[in-house]
Amino acid sequence: MTTPQSSPPQGPLTGLRVLDLATLFAGPLCATMLGDFGAEVVKVEHPRRPDPSRGHGPSKDGVGLWWKTLGRNKKNLTLDLSSPGGRDVLLRLVADADVVIENFRPGTLEKWGLGWDELSAANPRLVLARITGFGQFGPYAHRPGFGTLAEAMSGFAAITGQPDGPPTLPPFGLADSIAALATSYAVMAALRGRDTTGRGQVVDMAIIEPMLAILGPQATWYDQLGYVQPRTGNRSTNNAPRNTYRTADGKWVAVSTSAQSIAERVMHLVGRPEFIAEEWFATGSGRAGHADELDEAVGSWIAAHTRDEVVTAFEKAEAAIAPIYDIRDVLRDEQYRALDSVTEVPDPDFGTVKMQNVLFRLSETPGAIAWTGRPHGADTDEILHGLGLSEADIASLREAGAV
């Protein structure tokens, strides 16, 4: 087993030190995003209970594949934070850290003597990012919280699905992923604040809130109009045609006509220009009120052509369309390949592993993936030696079950 390079890739966050104490999935993904752009990330896991994401989803030769992505650019340390030895080691790490990310239930760190008072005493410049389902206070604060609950309670599930079907949840960690993005932003805002005040602070991230934030003006609509957005399937209440349509070769495409000019081009393309002269066609909401007619016109034209023919014709007409991909299509697509959106990373277990690349491109200080997710506790001795602990000290901690 090869070891990673001694430092993460150079990037705009080089010199930033992050302790990832979190599990499943928002906290670890936030730490991954910071590590992708140069932060030195140490993943802290319980010695006998590794991060459950190591076992989530398919595995190969007994090695979980999700962890290869989620654990990339992180060194791996085992600590039992509830033990005196584990607590002491963490406080030594905190003294030289910039960010701690955790997602225990409120009060857990405090119970272990690792609350904000203790952490900030060890390092007044520390930023502590606390990610929970419902936040650090309020009547639900102590409930167990997962992304699925945020997808349900935010209003997302209520507007997702067919009008005559049940509310629909996403088949992946949507709320956790959005919370990870939001926490990354919050951490950078807190660090910028530290530049002004000289002191760190607590980030209180409730997973229910970023989901609520991305759903648009629903609260304002209800407040001012009493309007509750219904489920409309793939249709929109703001424009039409907007749907998915099946092609002659059994594939699917998605069409959007958010702009009036695009809607008109689509009608010319499918041979129904007479719709454009209708009074209702002049606005997106007016077109949405005639979605059945527009869907029939667009859908019947698309059903008579193959996907390649449809996409080519729409592109020639400068109308908005996209083929509906699965991951096989993504990996073949020339645009994704040009962007290197899915990149190949060296891996000691499998030679190379394909995974999503860093989230965005910077012209002067780009991010990079230096290594894939490492084995549980792979860097424990190296990190402890870096704190000045001797072999005897480490052996004593192991004997006590602290690492």
mmCIF file of C-alpha atoms in Angstrom:
data_model
loop_
_atom_site.group_PDB
_atom_site.id
_atom_site.type_symbol
_atom_site.label_atom_id
_atom_site.label_comp_id
_atom_site.label_asym_id
_atom_site.label_seq_id
_atom_site.Cartn_x
_atom_site.Cartn_y
_atom_site.Cartn_z
ATOM 1 C CA MET A 1 0.000 0.000 0.000
ATOM 2 C CA THR A 2 1.497 3.285 -1.055
ATOM 3 C CA THR A 3 1.157 6.346 1.116
ATOM 4 C CA PRO A 4 -0.094 9.676 -0.177
ATOM 5 C CA GLN A 5 2.219 12.582 -0.701
ATOM 6 C CA SER A 6 2.999 14.411 2.556
ATOM 7 C CA SER A 7 0.830 17.396 1.652
ATOM 8 C CA PRO A 8 -2.314 17.906 -0.409
ATOM 9 C CA PRO A 9 -2.240 19.453 -3.871
ATOM 10 C CA GLN A 10 -1.369 23.125 -4.070
ATOM 11 C CA GLY A 11 -4.429 25.324 -4.407
ATOM 12 C CA PRO A 12 -6.041 28.481 -3.067
ATOM 13 C CA LEU A 13 -6.671 26.800 0.309
ATOM 14 C CA THR A 14 -3.081 25.605 0.752
ATOM 15 C CA GLY A 15 -2.080 26.099 4.375
ATOM 16 C CA LEU A 16 -5.622 25.617 5.675
ATOM 17 C CA ARG A 17 -5.890 22.729 8.138
ATOM 18 C CA VAL A 18 -9.224 20.911 8.496
ATOM 19 C CA LEU A 19 -10.292 18.179 10.912
ATOM 20 C CA ASP A 20 -13.162 16.092 9.544
ATOM 21 C CA LEU A 21 -14.967 14.437 12.476
ATOM 22 C CA ALA A 22 -18.213 13.927 10.573
ATOM 23 C CA THR A 23 -19.945 10.941 8.963
ATOM 24 C CA LEU A 24 -22.677 10.347 6.403
ATOM 25 C CA PHE A 25 -22.534 12.601 4.227
ATOM 26 C CA ALA A 26 -22.764 16.386 4.357
ATOM 27 C CA GLY A 27 -19.793 16.957 6.665
ATOM 28 C CA PRO A 28 -17.358 14.612 4.947
ATOM 29 C CA LEU A 29 -18.323 15.965 1.515
ATOM 30 C CA CYS A 30 -17.728 19.533 2.720
ATOM 31 C CA ALA A 31 -14.257 18.461 3.882
ATOM 32 C CA THR A 32 -13.645 16.781 0.517
ATOM 33 C CA MET A 33 -14.477 20.004 -1.306
ATOM 34 C CA LEU A 34 -12.038 21.943 0.878
ATOM 35 C CA GLY A 35 -9.353 19.309 0.353
ATOM 36 C CA ASP A 36 -9.811 19.416 -3.411
ATOM 37 C CA PHE A 37 -8.560 23.002 -3.378
ATOM 38 C CA GLY A 38 -5.511 22.501 -1.207
ATOM 39 C CA ALA A 39 -6.680 22.298 2.404
ATOM 40 C CA GLU A 40 -4.870 19.704 4.491
ATOM 41 C CA VAL A 41 -7.706 17.462 5.697
ATOM 42 C CA VAL A 42 -7.411 14.868 8.449
ATOM 43 C CA LYS A 43 -10.324 12.455 8.598
ATOM 44 C CA VAL A 44 -10.937 11.329 12.191
ATOM 45 C CA GLU A 45 -12.812 8.026 12.647
ATOM 46 C CA HIS A 46 -13.585 5.847 15.624
ATOM 47 C CA PRO A 47 -10.996 3.046 15.977
ATOM 48 C CA ARG A 48 -13.639 0.325 15.967
ATOM 49 C CA ARG A 49 -16.506 1.993 14.079
ATOM 50 C CA PRO A 50 -15.316 3.433 10.754
ATOM 51 C CA ASP A 51 -17.341 5.990 8.813
ATOM 52 C CA PRO A 52 -20.358 3.998 7.535
ATOM 53 C CA SER A 53 -19.861 5.454 4.052
ATOM 54 C CA ARG A 54 -16.977 3.004 3.654
ATOM 55 C CA GLY A 55 -19.622 0.293 3.365
ATOM 56 C CA HIS A 56 -22.293 2.183 1.427
ATOM 57 C CA GLY A 57 -23.123 1.090 -2.083
ATOM 58 C CA PRO A 58 -21.253 -1.363 -4.307
ATOM 59 C CA SER A 59 -17.797 -2.630 -3.420
ATOM 60 C CA LYS A 60 -15.043 -4.347 -5.368
ATOM 61 C CA ASP A 61 -12.821 -7.010 -3.826
ATOM 62 C CA GLY A 62 -14.262 -6.036 -0.461
ATOM 63 C CA VAL A 63 -13.304 -2.360 -0.848
ATOM 64 C CA GLY A 64 -16.123 0.192 -0.775
ATOM 65 C CA LEU A 65 -16.062 2.363 -3.889
ATOM 66 C CA TRP A 66 -17.991 5.364 -2.543
ATOM 67 C CA TRP A 67 -15.209 6.005 -0.049
ATOM 68 C CA LYS A 68 -12.657 6.269 -2.866
ATOM 69 C CA THR A 69 -14.364 9.527 -3.843
ATOM 70 C CA LEU A 70 -15.586 10.813 -0.471
ATOM 71 C CA GLY A 71 -12.255 10.125 1.224
ATOM 72 C CA ARG A 72 -10.011 11.585 -1.459
ATOM 73 C CA ASN A 73 -7.278 14.063 -0.501
ATOM 74 C CA LYS A 74 -7.694 13.158 3.195
ATOM 75 C CA LYS A 75 -5.303 11.599 5.650
ATOM 76 C CA ASN A 76 -6.904 9.083 7.985
ATOM 77 C CA LEU A 77 -6.599 9.016 11.767
ATOM 78 C CA THR A 78 -8.430 6.899 14.325
ATOM 79 C CA LEU A 79 -9.459 8.449 17.653
ATOM 80 C CA ASP A 80 -12.057 7.551 20.252
ATOM 81 C CA LEU A 81 -13.119 11.081 21.131
ATOM 82 C CA SER A 82 -15.083 9.863 24.151
ATOM 83 C CA SER A 83 -11.889 8.584 25.780
ATOM 84 C CA PRO A 84 -9.484 10.814 27.746
ATOM 85 C CA GLY A 85 -6.609 9.919 25.433
ATOM 86 C CA GLY A 86 -8.607 10.613 22.288
ATOM 87 C CA ARG A 87 -9.836 13.919 23.718
ATOM 88 C CA ASP A 88 -6.288 15.018 24.527
ATOM 89 C CA VAL A 89 -5.016 14.141 21.049
ATOM 90 C CA LEU A 90 -7.864 16.046 19.405
ATOM 91 C CA LEU A 91 -7.169 19.161 21.457
ATOM 92 C CA ARG A 92 -3.527 18.986 20.374
ATOM 93 C CA LEU A 93 -4.647 18.769 16.762
ATOM 94 C CA VAL A 94 -7.128 21.616 17.230
ATOM 95 C CA ALA A 95 -4.379 23.896 18.493
ATOM 96 C CA ASP A 96 -2.909 23.977 14.986
ATOM 97 C CA ALA A 97 -6.118 23.619 12.962
ATOM 98 C CA ASP A 98 -8.272 26.186 11.182
ATOM 99 C CA VAL A 99 -11.540 24.270 10.818
ATOM 100 C CA VAL A 100 -13.296 21.406 12.597
ATOM 101 C CA ILE A 101 -16.308 19.811 10.890
ATOM 102 C CA GLU A 102 -18.663 17.671 13.004
ATOM 103 C CA ASN A 103 -22.178 16.289 12.771
ATOM 104 C CA PHE A 104 -22.859 14.689 16.145
ATOM 105 C CA ARG A 105 -26.181 15.358 17.833
ATOM 106 C CA PRO A 106 -26.163 18.636 19.780
ATOM 107 C CA GLY A 107 -24.508 18.178 23.163
ATOM 108 C CA THR A 108 -22.341 15.197 22.176
ATOM 109 C CA LEU A 109 -19.053 17.077 21.927
ATOM 110 C CA GLU A 110 -19.923 18.913 25.128
ATOM 111 C CA LYS A 111 -20.471 15.561 26.881
ATOM 112 C CA TRP A 112 -16.942 14.549 25.892
ATOM 113 C CA GLY A 113 -15.406 17.811 27.089
ATOM 114 C CA LEU A 114 -14.896 18.954 23.497
ATOM 115 C CA GLY A 115 -17.534 21.654 23.204
ATOM 116 C CA TRP A 116 -16.991 25.105 21.753
ATOM 117 C CA ASP A 117 -15.633 26.464 25.037
ATOM 118 C CA GLU A 118 -12.885 23.846 25.157
ATOM 119 C CA LEU A 119 -12.091 23.965 21.433
ATOM 120 C CA SER A 120 -11.919 27.742 21.244
ATOM 121 C CA ALA A 121 -9.772 27.821 24.397
ATOM 122 C CA ALA A 122 -7.322 25.504 22.649
ATOM 123 C CA ASN A 123 -7.421 27.698 19.517
ATOM 124 C CA PRO A 124 -9.269 31.037 19.555
ATOM 125 C CA ARG A 125 -8.969 31.267 15.748
ATOM 126 C CA LEU A 126 -10.776 27.966 15.150
ATOM 127 C CA VAL A 127 -13.907 27.736 13.005
ATOM 128 C CA LEU A 128 -16.234 24.944 14.169
ATOM 129 C CA ALA A 129 -18.757 23.803 11.546
ATOM 130 C CA ARG A 130 -21.635 21.925 13.176
ATOM 131 C CA ILE A 131 -23.952 20.116 10.750
ATOM 132 C CA THR A 132 -27.152 18.577 12.068
ATOM 133 C CA GLY A 133 -30.587 17.785 10.732
ATOM 134 C CA PHE A 134 -32.348 20.603 12.606
ATOM 135 C CA GLY A 135 -29.689 22.920 14.017
ATOM 136 C CA GLN A 136 -28.248 23.397 17.502
ATOM 137 C CA PHE A 137 -31.442 24.691 19.165
ATOM 138 C CA GLY A 138 -35.216 24.512 18.839
ATOM 139 C CA PRO A 139 -37.761 21.783 19.611
ATOM 140 C CA TYR A 140 -36.324 19.324 17.054
ATOM 141 C CA ALA A 141 -32.632 19.913 17.769
ATOM 142 C CA HIS A 142 -32.078 16.581 19.483
ATOM 143 C CA ARG A 143 -33.895 14.495 16.880
ATOM 144 C CA PRO A 144 -31.736 12.302 14.642
ATOM 145 C CA GLY A 145 -31.553 14.086 11.291
ATOM 146 C CA PHE A 146 -30.813 12.748 7.827
ATOM 147 C CA GLY A 147 -31.029 14.231 4.366
ATOM 148 C CA THR A 148 -34.215 12.314 3.606
ATOM 149 C CA LEU A 149 -35.986 14.159 6.408
ATOM 150 C CA ALA A 150 -34.825 17.497 4.992
ATOM 151 C CA GLU A 151 -36.045 16.529 1.525
ATOM 152 C CA ALA A 152 -39.429 15.772 3.081
ATOM 153 C CA MET A 153 -39.760 18.719 5.483
ATOM 154 C CA SER A 154 -38.357 21.448 3.211
ATOM 155 C CA GLY A 155 -41.215 21.110 0.734
ATOM 156 C CA PHE A 156 -39.071 19.465 -1.940
ATOM 157 C CA ALA A 157 -40.844 16.098 -1.908
ATOM 158 C CA ALA A 158 -44.273 17.768 -1.910
ATOM 159 C CA ILE A 159 -43.645 19.397 -5.301
ATOM 160 C CA THR A 160 -41.770 16.454 -6.843
ATOM 161 C CA GLY A 161 -43.549 13.707 -8.756
ATOM 162 C CA GLN A 162 -46.603 13.384 -10.961
ATOM 163 C CA PRO A 163 -49.768 15.340 -10.070
ATOM 164 C CA ASP A 164 -51.722 12.156 -9.341
ATOM 165 C CA GLY A 165 -48.796 10.351 -7.699
ATOM 166 C CA PRO A 166 -47.179 10.419 -4.260
ATOM 167 C CA PRO A 167 -44.596 12.955 -3.089
ATOM 168 C CA THR A 168 -41.243 11.776 -4.423
ATOM 169 C CA LEU A 169 -37.822 11.605 -2.781
ATOM 170 C CA PRO A 170 -34.576 11.756 -4.774
ATOM 171 C CA PRO A 171 -32.669 8.464 -5.182
ATOM 172 C CA PHE A 172 -29.413 10.005 -3.952
ATOM 173 C CA GLY A 173 -28.189 12.267 -1.145
ATOM 174 C CA LEU A 174 -29.534 15.549 -2.466
ATOM 175 C CA ALA A 175 -30.042 17.376 0.837
ATOM 176 C CA ASP A 176 -26.686 16.219 2.201
ATOM 177 C CA SER A 177 -24.903 17.352 -0.950
ATOM 178 C CA ILE A 178 -26.540 20.780 -0.915
ATOM 179 C CA ALA A 179 -25.720 21.114 2.795
ATOM 180 C CA ALA A 180 -22.097 20.250 2.004
ATOM 181 C CA LEU A 181 -21.950 23.044 -0.565
ATOM 182 C CA ALA A 182 -23.612 25.465 1.840
ATOM 183 C CA THR A 183 -21.259 24.527 4.672
ATOM 184 C CA SER A 184 -18.224 25.017 2.448
ATOM 185 C CA TYR A 185 -19.497 28.514 1.701
ATOM 186 C CA ALA A 186 -20.224 29.131 5.400
ATOM 187 C CA VAL A 187 -16.742 27.991 6.412
ATOM 188 C CA MET A 188 -15.112 30.338 3.922
ATOM 189 C CA ALA A 189 -17.331 33.205 5.150
ATOM 190 C CA ALA A 190 -16.346 32.447 8.761
ATOM 191 C CA LEU A 191 -12.665 32.358 7.832
ATOM 192 C CA ARG A 192 -13.012 35.706 6.056
ATOM 193 C CA GLY A 193 -14.661 37.047 9.198
ATOM 194 C CA ARG A 194 -11.671 35.793 11.186
ATOM 195 C CA ASP A 195 -9.445 37.953 9.007
ATOM 196 C CA THR A 196 -11.307 40.957 10.399
ATOM 197 C CA THR A 197 -11.903 39.962 14.028
ATOM 198 C CA GLY A 198 -8.958 37.668 14.662
ATOM 199 C CA ARG A 199 -11.297 35.103 16.201
ATOM 200 C CA GLY A 200 -13.009 32.002 14.949
ATOM 201 C CA GLN A 201 -16.682 31.219 15.339
ATOM 202 C CA VAL A 202 -19.328 28.487 15.152
ATOM 203 C CA VAL A 203 -21.134 27.611 11.925
ATOM 204 C CA ASP A 204 -24.573 26.184 12.791
ATOM 205 C CA MET A 205 -25.802 24.376 9.665
ATOM 206 C CA ALA A 206 -29.235 22.723 9.778
ATOM 207 C CA ILE A 207 -29.665 20.426 6.765
ATOM 208 C CA ILE A 208 -33.324 21.452 6.456
ATOM 209 C CA GLU A 209 -32.355 25.051 5.662
ATOM 210 C CA PRO A 210 -30.257 24.830 2.461
ATOM 211 C CA MET A 211 -32.967 22.609 0.957
ATOM 212 C CA LEU A 212 -35.554 25.244 1.821
ATOM 213 C CA ALA A 213 -33.363 27.986 0.358
ATOM 214 C CA ILE A 214 -33.058 26.413 -3.097
ATOM 215 C CA LEU A 215 -36.812 25.966 -3.576
ATOM 216 C CA GLY A 216 -37.285 29.527 -4.735
ATOM 217 C CA PRO A 217 -39.944 32.029 -3.625
ATOM 218 C CA GLN A 218 -42.430 29.528 -2.195
ATOM 219 C CA ALA A 219 -42.583 31.251 1.192
ATOM 220 C CA THR A 220 -43.126 34.639 -0.456
ATOM 221 C CA TRP A 221 -45.800 33.256 -2.777
ATOM 222 C CA TYR A 222 -47.692 31.774 0.158
ATOM 223 C CA ASP A 223 -47.221 34.864 2.325
ATOM 224 C CA GLN A 224 -48.517 37.253 -0.307
ATOM 225 C CA LEU A 225 -50.945 35.115 -2.311
ATOM 226 C CA GLY A 226 -51.740 32.036 -0.252
ATOM 227 C CA TYR A 227 -50.342 30.054 -3.192
ATOM 228 C CA VAL A 228 -49.004 26.526 -2.582
ATOM 229 C CA GLN A 229 -46.970 25.095 -5.459
ATOM 230 C CA PRO A 230 -48.492 21.800 -6.656
ATOM 231 C CA ARG A 231 -46.830 18.728 -8.089
ATOM 232 C CA THR A 232 -46.649 19.082 -11.870
ATOM 233 C CA GLY A 233 -44.382 16.200 -12.853
ATOM 234 C CA ASN A 234 -41.899 17.329 -15.493
ATOM 235 C CA ARG A 235 -44.048 20.289 -16.444
ATOM 236 C CA SER A 236 -43.631 23.834 -15.163
ATOM 237 C CA THR A 237 -46.294 26.320 -14.111
ATOM 238 C CA ASN A 238 -44.109 29.078 -15.554
ATOM 239 C CA ASN A 239 -43.593 27.957 -19.158
ATOM 240 C CA ALA A 240 -44.394 25.300 -21.762
ATOM 241 C CA PRO A 241 -43.491 23.167 -23.554
ATOM 242 C CA ARG A 242 -41.266 21.871 -20.792
ATOM 243 C CA ASN A 243 -41.151 18.103 -20.428
ATOM 244 C CA THR A 244 -39.374 14.883 -21.280
ATOM 245 C CA TYR A 245 -40.212 13.251 -24.591
ATOM 246 C CA ARG A 246 -39.528 9.802 -26.009
ATOM 247 C CA THR A 247 -37.769 9.495 -29.364
ATOM 248 C CA ALA A 248 -38.339 6.991 -32.154
ATOM 249 C CA ASP A 249 -35.413 4.847 -30.989
ATOM 250 C CA GLY A 250 -36.773 4.542 -27.453
ATOM 251 C CA LYS A 251 -34.553 7.183 -25.852
ATOM 252 C CA TRP A 252 -35.526 10.349 -24.059
ATOM 253 C CA VAL A 253 -34.836 14.064 -24.349
ATOM 254 C CA ALA A 254 -35.683 17.085 -22.208
ATOM 255 C CA VAL A 255 -36.964 20.331 -23.719
ATOM 256 C CA SER A 256 -37.086 23.731 -22.036
ATOM 257 C CA THR A 257 -38.662 26.936 -23.363
ATOM 258 C CA SER A 258 -38.038 29.387 -20.545
ATOM 259 C CA ALA A 259 -37.400 32.135 -23.114
ATOM 260 C CA GLN A 260 -40.167 33.270 -25.449
ATOM 261 C CA SER A 261 -37.841 33.217 -28.458
ATOM 262 C CA ILE A 262 -36.966 29.576 -27.761
ATOM 263 C CA ALA A 263 -40.641 28.616 -27.537
ATOM 264 C CA GLU A 264 -41.263 30.192 -30.922
ATOM 265 C CA ARG A 265 -38.311 28.396 -32.495
ATOM 266 C CA VAL A 266 -39.576 25.075 -31.178
ATOM 267 C CA MET A 267 -42.997 25.649 -32.731
ATOM 268 C CA HIS A 268 -41.443 26.429 -36.109
ATOM 269 C CA LEU A 269 -39.242 23.342 -35.834
ATOM 270 C CA VAL A 270 -42.089 20.924 -35.062
ATOM 271 C CA GLY A 271 -44.278 22.396 -37.791
ATOM 272 C CA ARG A 272 -46.847 24.139 -35.596
ATOM 273 C CA PRO A 273 -46.156 27.865 -36.083
ATOM 274 C CA GLU A 274 -49.869 28.672 -35.826
ATOM 275 C CA PHE A 275 -49.598 28.434 -32.032
ATOM 276 C CA ILE A 276 -47.360 31.510 -31.984
ATOM 277 C CA ALA A 277 -50.240 33.750 -33.114
ATOM 278 C CA GLU A 278 -52.425 32.678 -30.179
ATOM 279 C CA GLU A 279 -52.801 35.327 -27.487
ATOM 280 C CA TRP A 280 -51.997 32.851 -24.736
ATOM 281 C CA PHE A 281 -48.691 31.933 -26.368
ATOM 282 C CA ALA A 282 -47.187 35.344 -25.571
ATOM 283 C CA THR A 283 -46.384 34.511 -21.936
ATOM 284 C CA GLY A 284 -44.825 31.549 -20.160
ATOM 285 C CA SER A 285 -47.775 31.155 -17.813
ATOM 286 C CA GLY A 286 -50.154 31.369 -20.761
ATOM 287 C CA ARG A 287 -48.292 28.587 -22.539
ATOM 288 C CA ALA A 288 -48.269 26.526 -19.340
ATOM 289 C CA GLY A 289 -52.077 26.712 -19.346
ATOM 290 C CA HIS A 290 -52.036 24.982 -22.750
ATOM 291 C CA ALA A 291 -49.371 22.399 -21.921
ATOM 292 C CA ASP A 292 -51.476 19.496 -23.204
ATOM 293 C CA GLU A 293 -51.659 20.950 -26.712
ATOM 294 C CA LEU A 294 -48.006 21.960 -26.776
ATOM 295 C CA ASP A 295 -46.818 18.622 -25.414
ATOM 296 C CA GLU A 296 -48.818 16.795 -28.086
ATOM 297 C CA ALA A 297 -47.272 18.937 -30.831
ATOM 298 C CA VAL A 298 -43.705 18.607 -29.595
ATOM 299 C CA GLY A 299 -44.033 15.014 -28.411
ATOM 300 C CA SER A 300 -45.495 13.690 -31.680
ATOM 301 C CA TRP A 301 -42.721 15.336 -33.710
ATOM 302 C CA ILE A 302 -40.000 13.997 -31.443
ATOM 303 C CA ALA A 303 -41.561 10.513 -31.434
ATOM 304 C CA ALA A 304 -41.074 10.365 -35.219
ATOM 305 C CA HIS A 305 -37.309 10.945 -35.050
ATOM 306 C CA THR A 306 -34.308 9.312 -33.403
ATOM 307 C CA ARG A 307 -32.593 10.998 -30.492
ATOM 308 C CA ASP A 308 -29.611 12.028 -32.620
ATOM 309 C CA GLU A 309 -31.937 13.498 -35.255
ATOM 310 C CA VAL A 310 -33.908 15.391 -32.627
ATOM 311 C CA VAL A 311 -30.855 16.838 -30.899
ATOM 312 C CA THR A 312 -29.273 17.842 -34.211
ATOM 313 C CA ALA A 313 -32.459 19.548 -35.405
ATOM 314 C CA PHE A 314 -32.961 21.432 -32.132
ATOM 315 C CA GLU A 315 -29.358 22.597 -32.093
ATOM 316 C CA LYS A 316 -29.628 23.790 -35.679
ATOM 317 C CA ALA A 317 -32.768 25.718 -34.739
ATOM 318 C CA GLU A 318 -31.004 27.151 -31.654
ATOM 319 C CA ALA A 319 -33.663 25.644 -29.405
ATOM 320 C CA ALA A 320 -32.882 24.282 -25.934
ATOM 321 C CA ILE A 321 -32.693 20.504 -25.635
ATOM 322 C CA ALA A 322 -30.655 17.864 -23.845
ATOM 323 C CA PRO A 323 -30.570 14.094 -24.125
ATOM 324 C CA ILE A 324 -31.457 12.329 -20.891
ATOM 325 C CA TYR A 325 -28.299 10.512 -19.850
ATOM 326 C CA ASP A 326 -27.412 7.703 -17.547
ATOM 327 C CA ILE A 327 -23.824 7.416 -16.323
ATOM 328 C CA ARG A 328 -22.776 5.494 -19.438
ATOM 329 C CA ASP A 329 -23.808 8.438 -21.604
ATOM 330 C CA VAL A 330 -22.061 10.893 -19.282
ATOM 331 C CA LEU A 331 -18.769 9.046 -19.659
ATOM 332 C CA ARG A 332 -19.085 9.067 -23.460
ATOM 333 C CA ASP A 333 -20.195 12.674 -23.849
ATOM 334 C CA GLU A 334 -17.705 14.914 -25.656
ATOM 335 C CA GLN A 335 -18.485 18.004 -23.560
ATOM 336 C CA TYR A 336 -17.916 16.222 -20.257
ATOM 337 C CA ARG A 337 -14.729 14.737 -21.713
ATOM 338 C CA ALA A 338 -13.502 18.147 -22.857
ATOM 339 C CA LEU A 339 -14.072 19.518 -19.346
ATOM 340 C CA ASP A 340 -12.538 16.413 -17.725
ATOM 341 C CA SER A 341 -15.629 16.382 -15.492
ATOM 342 C CA VAL A 342 -15.031 12.705 -14.729
ATOM 343 C CA THR A 343 -11.334 12.167 -14.275
ATOM 344 C CA GLU A 344 -9.067 9.172 -13.679
ATOM 345 C CA VAL A 345 -7.134 9.042 -10.410
ATOM 346 C CA PRO A 346 -4.289 6.615 -9.513
ATOM 347 C CA ASP A 347 -5.365 4.132 -6.857
ATOM 348 C CA PRO A 348 -3.318 1.515 -4.987
ATOM 349 C CA ASP A 349 -6.146 -1.043 -4.969
ATOM 350 C CA PHE A 350 -7.417 -0.812 -8.536
ATOM 351 C CA GLY A 351 -4.688 0.933 -10.532
ATOM 352 C CA THR A 352 -6.922 3.840 -11.450
ATOM 353 C CA VAL A 353 -10.435 4.912 -10.449
ATOM 354 C CA LYS A 354 -12.764 7.226 -12.350
ATOM 355 C CA MET A 355 -14.622 9.807 -10.297
ATOM 356 C CA GLN A 356 -16.117 13.286 -10.572
ATOM 357 C CA ASN A 357 -13.405 15.913 -10.807
ATOM 358 C CA VAL A 358 -13.106 18.989 -8.569
ATOM 359 C CA LEU A 359 -16.214 21.131 -8.554
ATOM 360 C CA PHE A 360 -15.011 24.092 -10.629
ATOM 361 C CA ARG A 361 -12.006 25.387 -12.541
ATOM 362 C CA LEU A 362 -9.819 28.266 -11.332
ATOM 363 C CA SER A 363 -7.505 29.871 -13.876
ATOM 364 C CA GLU A 364 -4.602 30.597 -11.507
ATOM 365 C CA THR A 365 -4.911 28.264 -8.505
ATOM 366 C CA PRO A 366 -6.832 25.184 -9.652
ATOM 367 C CA GLY A 367 -7.805 22.308 -7.407
ATOM 368 C CA ALA A 368 -6.672 18.719 -7.912
ATOM 369 C CA ILE A 369 -7.166 15.154 -6.677
ATOM 370 C CA ALA A 370 -3.905 13.822 -5.267
ATOM 371 C CA TRP A 371 -5.115 10.469 -3.957
ATOM 372 C CA THR A 372 -8.254 8.405 -3.494
ATOM 373 C CA GLY A 373 -9.877 7.485 -0.176
ATOM 374 C CA ARG A 374 -7.396 5.781 2.119
ATOM 375 C CA PRO A 375 -7.836 2.783 4.423
ATOM 376 C CA HIS A 376 -9.268 3.222 7.902
ATOM 377 C CA GLY A 377 -6.588 4.723 10.152
ATOM 378 C CA ALA A 378 -3.888 4.521 7.483
ATOM 379 C CA ASP A 379 -2.084 7.674 8.637
ATOM 380 C CA THR A 380 -2.605 7.420 12.396
ATOM 381 C CA ASP A 381 1.027 6.836 13.343
ATOM 382 C CA GLU A 382 2.324 9.535 10.987
ATOM 383 C CA ILE A 383 -0.089 12.127 12.383
ATOM 384 C CA LEU A 384 0.591 11.219 16.005
ATOM 385 C CA HIS A 385 4.338 11.345 15.423
ATOM 386 C CA GLY A 386 3.789 14.791 13.923
ATOM 387 C CA LEU A 387 2.286 15.878 17.240
ATOM 388 C CA GLY A 388 5.471 14.798 19.011
ATOM 389 C CA LEU A 389 4.146 11.517 20.402
ATOM 390 C CA SER A 390 6.659 8.707 20.793
ATOM 391 C CA GLU A 391 6.209 5.062 19.846
ATOM 392 C CA ALA A 392 5.577 4.324 23.515
ATOM 393 C CA ASP A 393 2.936 7.056 23.700
ATOM 394 C CA ILE A 394 1.154 5.669 20.649
ATOM 395 C CA ALA A 395 1.317 2.129 21.974
ATOM 396 C CA SER A 396 -0.200 3.298 25.252
ATOM 397 C CA LEU A 397 -3.042 5.030 23.410
ATOM 398 C CA ARG A 398 -3.700 1.858 21.407
ATOM 399 C CA GLU A 399 -3.725 -0.280 24.509
ATOM 400 C CA ALA A 400 -6.300 2.061 26.049
ATOM 401 C CA GLY A 401 -8.430 1.902 22.871
ATOM 402 C CA ALA A 402 -8.066 5.639 22.283
ATOM 403 C CA VAL A 403 -6.669 5.179 18.744
#
